[in-house]
mmCIF file with all atom_site columns, C-alpha atoms in Angstrom:
data_model
loop_
_atom_site.group_PDB
_atom_site.id
_atom_site.type_symbol
_atom_site.label_atom_id
_atom_site.label_alt_id
_atom_site.label_comp_id
_atom_site.label_asym_id
_atom_site.label_entity_id
_atom_site.label_seq_id
_atom_site.pdbx_PDB_ins_code
_atom_site.Cartn_x
_atom_site.Cartn_y
_atom_site.Cartn_z
_atom_site.occupancy
_atom_site.B_iso_or_equiv
_atom_site.pdbx_formal_charge
_atom_site.auth_seq_id
_atom_site.auth_comp_id
_atom_site.auth_asym_id
_atom_site.auth_atom_id
_atom_site.pdbx_PDB_model_num
ATOM 1  C CA . UNK T 1 1  ? 0.000   0.000  0.000   1.00 79.00 ? 25  UNK T CA 1
ATOM 2  C CA . UNK T 1 2  ? 2.902   2.326  0.744   1.00 84.00 ? 26  UNK T CA 1
ATOM 3  C CA . UNK T 1 3  ? 4.307   1.745  -2.770  1.00 86.00 ? 27  UNK T CA 1
ATOM 4  C CA . UNK T 1 4  ? 1.062   2.880  -4.361  1.00 86.00 ? 28  UNK T CA 1
ATOM 5  C CA . UNK T 1 5  ? 0.953   5.998  -2.169  1.00 88.00 ? 29  UNK T CA 1
ATOM 6  C CA . UNK T 1 6  ? 4.540   6.830  -3.120  1.00 87.00 ? 30  UNK T CA 1
ATOM 7  C CA . UNK T 1 7  ? 3.756   6.323  -6.795  1.00 86.00 ? 31  UNK T CA 1
ATOM 8  C CA . UNK T 1 8  ? 0.704   8.608  -6.603  1.00 87.00 ? 32  UNK T CA 1
ATOM 9  C CA . UNK T 1 9  ? 2.684   11.241 -4.674  1.00 89.00 ? 33  UNK T CA 1
ATOM 10 C CA . UNK T 1 10 ? 5.413   11.125 -7.310  1.00 89.00 ? 34  UNK T CA 1
ATOM 11 C CA . UNK T 1 11 ? 3.060   11.347 -10.294 1.00 89.00 ? 35  UNK T CA 1
ATOM 12 C CA . UNK T 1 12 ? 0.721   14.020 -8.877  1.00 91.00 ? 36  UNK T CA 1
ATOM 13 C CA . UNK T 1 13 ? 2.768   17.145 -9.863  1.00 91.00 ? 37  UNK T CA 1
ATOM 14 C CA . UNK T 1 14 ? 3.237   15.846 -13.403 1.00 93.00 ? 38  UNK T CA 1
ATOM 15 C CA . UNK T 1 15 ? -0.464  14.978 -13.697 1.00 92.00 ? 39  UNK T CA 1
ATOM 16 C CA . UNK T 1 16 ? -1.556  18.401 -12.374 1.00 93.00 ? 40  UNK T CA 1
ATOM 17 C CA . UNK T 1 17 ? 0.857   20.229 -14.702 1.00 95.00 ? 41  UNK T CA 1
ATOM 18 C CA . UNK T 1 18 ? -0.460  18.289 -17.703 1.00 95.00 ? 42  UNK T CA 1
ATOM 19 C CA . UNK T 1 19 ? -4.045  19.010 -16.647 1.00 95.00 ? 43  UNK T CA 1
ATOM 20 C CA . UNK T 1 20 ? -3.293  22.744 -16.274 1.00 96.00 ? 44  UNK T CA 1
ATOM 21 C CA . UNK T 1 21 ? -1.495  22.847 -19.646 1.00 97.00 ? 45  UNK T CA 1
ATOM 22 C CA . UNK T 1 22 ? -4.433  21.171 -21.410 1.00 97.00 ? 46  UNK T CA 1
ATOM 23 C CA . UNK T 1 23 ? -6.851  23.657 -19.848 1.00 97.00 ? 47  UNK T CA 1
ATOM 24 C CA . UNK T 1 24 ? -4.733  26.594 -21.064 1.00 97.00 ? 48  UNK T CA 1
ATOM 25 C CA . UNK T 1 25 ? -4.495  25.135 -24.573 1.00 97.00 ? 49  UNK T CA 1
ATOM 26 C CA . UNK T 1 26 ? -8.264  24.537 -24.744 1.00 97.00 ? 50  UNK T CA 1
ATOM 27 C CA . UNK T 1 27 ? -9.009  28.056 -23.500 1.00 97.00 ? 51  UNK T CA 1
ATOM 28 C CA . UNK T 1 28 ? -6.583  29.600 -25.980 1.00 97.00 ? 52  UNK T CA 1
ATOM 29 C CA . UNK T 1 29 ? -8.074  27.654 -28.876 1.00 97.00 ? 53  UNK T CA 1
ATOM 30 C CA . UNK T 1 30 ? -11.609 28.636 -27.832 1.00 97.00 ? 54  UNK T CA 1
ATOM 31 C CA . UNK T 1 31 ? -10.681 32.335 -27.672 1.00 97.00 ? 55  UNK T CA 1
ATOM 32 C CA . UNK T 1 32 ? -8.968  32.145 -31.061 1.00 97.00 ? 56  UNK T CA 1
ATOM 33 C CA . UNK T 1 33 ? -11.968 30.375 -32.601 1.00 97.00 ? 57  UNK T CA 1
ATOM 34 C CA . UNK T 1 34 ? -14.370 33.004 -31.222 1.00 96.00 ? 58  UNK T CA 1
ATOM 35 C CA . UNK T 1 35 ? -12.214 35.879 -32.470 1.00 94.00 ? 59  UNK T CA 1
ATOM 36 C CA . UNK T 1 36 ? -11.915 34.320 -35.944 1.00 94.00 ? 60  UNK T CA 1
ATOM 37 C CA . UNK T 1 37 ? -15.684 33.788 -36.106 1.00 93.00 ? 61  UNK T CA 1
ATOM 38 C CA . UNK T 1 38 ? -16.322 37.395 -35.064 1.00 91.00 ? 62  UNK T CA 1
ATOM 39 C CA . UNK T 1 39 ? -13.846 38.615 -37.668 1.00 88.00 ? 63  UNK T CA 1
ATOM 40 C CA . UNK T 1 40 ? -15.550 36.453 -40.299 1.00 87.00 ? 64  UNK T CA 1
ATOM 41 C CA . UNK T 1 41 ? -19.063 37.764 -39.593 1.00 86.00 ? 65  UNK T CA 1
ATOM 42 C CA . UNK T 1 42 ? -18.185 41.438 -39.118 1.00 81.00 ? 66  UNK T CA 1
ATOM 43 C CA . UNK T 1 43 ? -18.453 43.621 -42.214 1.00 73.00 ? 67  UNK T CA 1
ATOM 44 C CA . UNK T 1 44 ? -15.079 44.201 -43.841 1.00 69.00 ? 68  UNK T CA 1
ATOM 45 C CA . UNK T 1 45 ? -15.767 47.719 -45.067 1.00 70.00 ? 69  UNK T CA 1
ATOM 46 C CA . UNK T 1 46 ? -17.992 50.028 -43.095 1.00 66.00 ? 70  UNK T CA 1
ATOM 47 C CA . UNK T 1 47 ? -19.931 52.540 -45.179 1.00 65.00 ? 71  UNK T CA 1
ATOM 48 C CA . UNK T 1 48 ? -22.185 54.736 -43.069 1.00 65.00 ? 72  UNK T CA 1
ATOM 49 C CA . UNK T 1 49 ? -25.619 55.530 -44.425 1.00 63.00 ? 73  UNK T CA 1
ATOM 50 C CA . UNK T 1 50 ? -25.754 59.137 -45.476 1.00 59.00 ? 74  UNK T CA 1
ATOM 51 C CA . UNK T 1 51 ? -29.374 60.266 -45.491 1.00 59.00 ? 75  UNK T CA 1
ATOM 52 C CA . UNK T 1 52 ? -28.580 63.624 -47.037 1.00 58.00 ? 76  UNK T CA 1
ATOM 53 C CA . UNK T 1 53 ? -27.105 62.082 -50.178 1.00 62.00 ? 77  UNK T CA 1
ATOM 54 C CA . UNK T 1 54 ? -30.022 59.711 -50.638 1.00 65.00 ? 78  UNK T CA 1
ATOM 55 C CA . UNK T 1 55 ? -32.546 62.545 -50.313 1.00 64.00 ? 79  UNK T CA 1
ATOM 56 C CA . UNK T 1 56 ? -30.516 64.687 -52.697 1.00 67.00 ? 80  UNK T CA 1
ATOM 57 C CA . UNK T 1 57 ? -30.475 61.930 -55.296 1.00 69.00 ? 81  UNK T CA 1
ATOM 58 C CA . UNK T 1 58 ? -34.230 61.378 -54.911 1.00 70.00 ? 82  UNK T CA 1
ATOM 59 C CA . UNK T 1 59 ? -34.933 65.093 -55.353 1.00 69.00 ? 83  UNK T CA 1
ATOM 60 C CA . UNK T 1 60 ? -32.683 65.220 -58.405 1.00 70.00 ? 84  UNK T CA 1
ATOM 61 C CA . UNK T 1 61 ? -34.486 62.192 -59.856 1.00 66.00 ? 85  UNK T CA 1
ATOM 62 C CA . UNK T 1 62 ? -37.877 63.864 -59.344 1.00 64.00 ? 86  UNK T CA 1
ATOM 63 C CA . UNK T 1 63 ? -36.665 67.161 -60.827 1.00 68.00 ? 87  UNK T CA 1
ATOM 64 C CA . UNK T 1 64 ? -35.314 65.406 -63.918 1.00 71.00 ? 88  UNK T CA 1
ATOM 65 C CA . UNK T 1 65 ? -38.497 63.439 -64.487 1.00 68.00 ? 89  UNK T CA 1
ATOM 66 C CA . UNK T 1 66 ? -40.450 60.617 -62.978 1.00 70.00 ? 90  UNK T CA 1
ATOM 67 C CA . UNK T 1 67 ? -41.545 57.137 -63.947 1.00 74.00 ? 91  UNK T CA 1
ATOM 68 C CA . UNK T 1 68 ? -45.169 58.222 -64.108 1.00 77.00 ? 92  UNK T CA 1
ATOM 69 C CA . UNK T 1 69 ? -44.329 61.054 -66.520 1.00 76.00 ? 93  UNK T CA 1
ATOM 70 C CA . UNK T 1 70 ? -42.247 58.671 -68.633 1.00 76.00 ? 94  UNK T CA 1
ATOM 71 C CA . UNK T 1 71 ? -45.310 56.416 -68.935 1.00 81.00 ? 95  UNK T CA 1
ATOM 72 C CA . UNK T 1 72 ? -47.280 59.332 -70.406 1.00 82.00 ? 96  UNK T CA 1
ATOM 73 C CA . UNK T 1 73 ? -49.658 59.872 -67.484 1.00 85.00 ? 97  UNK T CA 1
ATOM 74 C CA . UNK T 1 74 ? -50.531 63.392 -66.268 1.00 86.00 ? 98  UNK T CA 1
ATOM 75 C CA . UNK T 1 75 ? -48.288 64.628 -63.453 1.00 83.00 ? 99  UNK T CA 1
ATOM 76 C CA . UNK T 1 76 ? -48.086 67.782 -61.368 1.00 83.00 ? 100 UNK T CA 1
ATOM 77 C CA . UNK T 1 77 ? -45.026 70.010 -60.835 1.00 79.00 ? 101 UNK T CA 1
ATOM 78 C CA . UNK T 1 78 ? -43.624 67.522 -58.256 1.00 76.00 ? 102 UNK T CA 1
ATOM 79 C CA . UNK T 1 79 ? -43.754 64.549 -60.602 1.00 73.00 ? 103 UNK T CA 1
ATOM 80 C CA . UNK T 1 80 ? -46.678 62.934 -58.770 1.00 81.00 ? 104 UNK T CA 1
ATOM 81 C CA . UNK T 1 81 ? -49.702 61.416 -60.503 1.00 83.00 ? 105 UNK T CA 1
ATOM 82 C CA . UNK T 1 82 ? -52.372 64.042 -60.975 1.00 84.00 ? 106 UNK T CA 1
ATOM 83 C CA . UNK T 1 83 ? -55.948 63.015 -60.299 1.00 81.00 ? 107 UNK T CA 1
ATOM 84 C CA . UNK T 1 84 ? -58.215 64.272 -63.068 1.00 70.00 ? 108 UNK T CA 1
#
């Protein structure tokens, strides 16, 4: 029985070090996997939505003509369908 106790006492530091090393490796791999997944799903180029430019282009489109006017229907000065 003493031989088994001595063997366990001798192997314990090596076993605990291996267990700690495996835990660190698993944690590191999990953090790397999460960071790679976040990098994969995040947009690569951020282009903010500029509301002013979209409204300016819509106004310019209306001033230059409209789809309703191109179809030959009566429109008012804003390019909207005029009810007769």
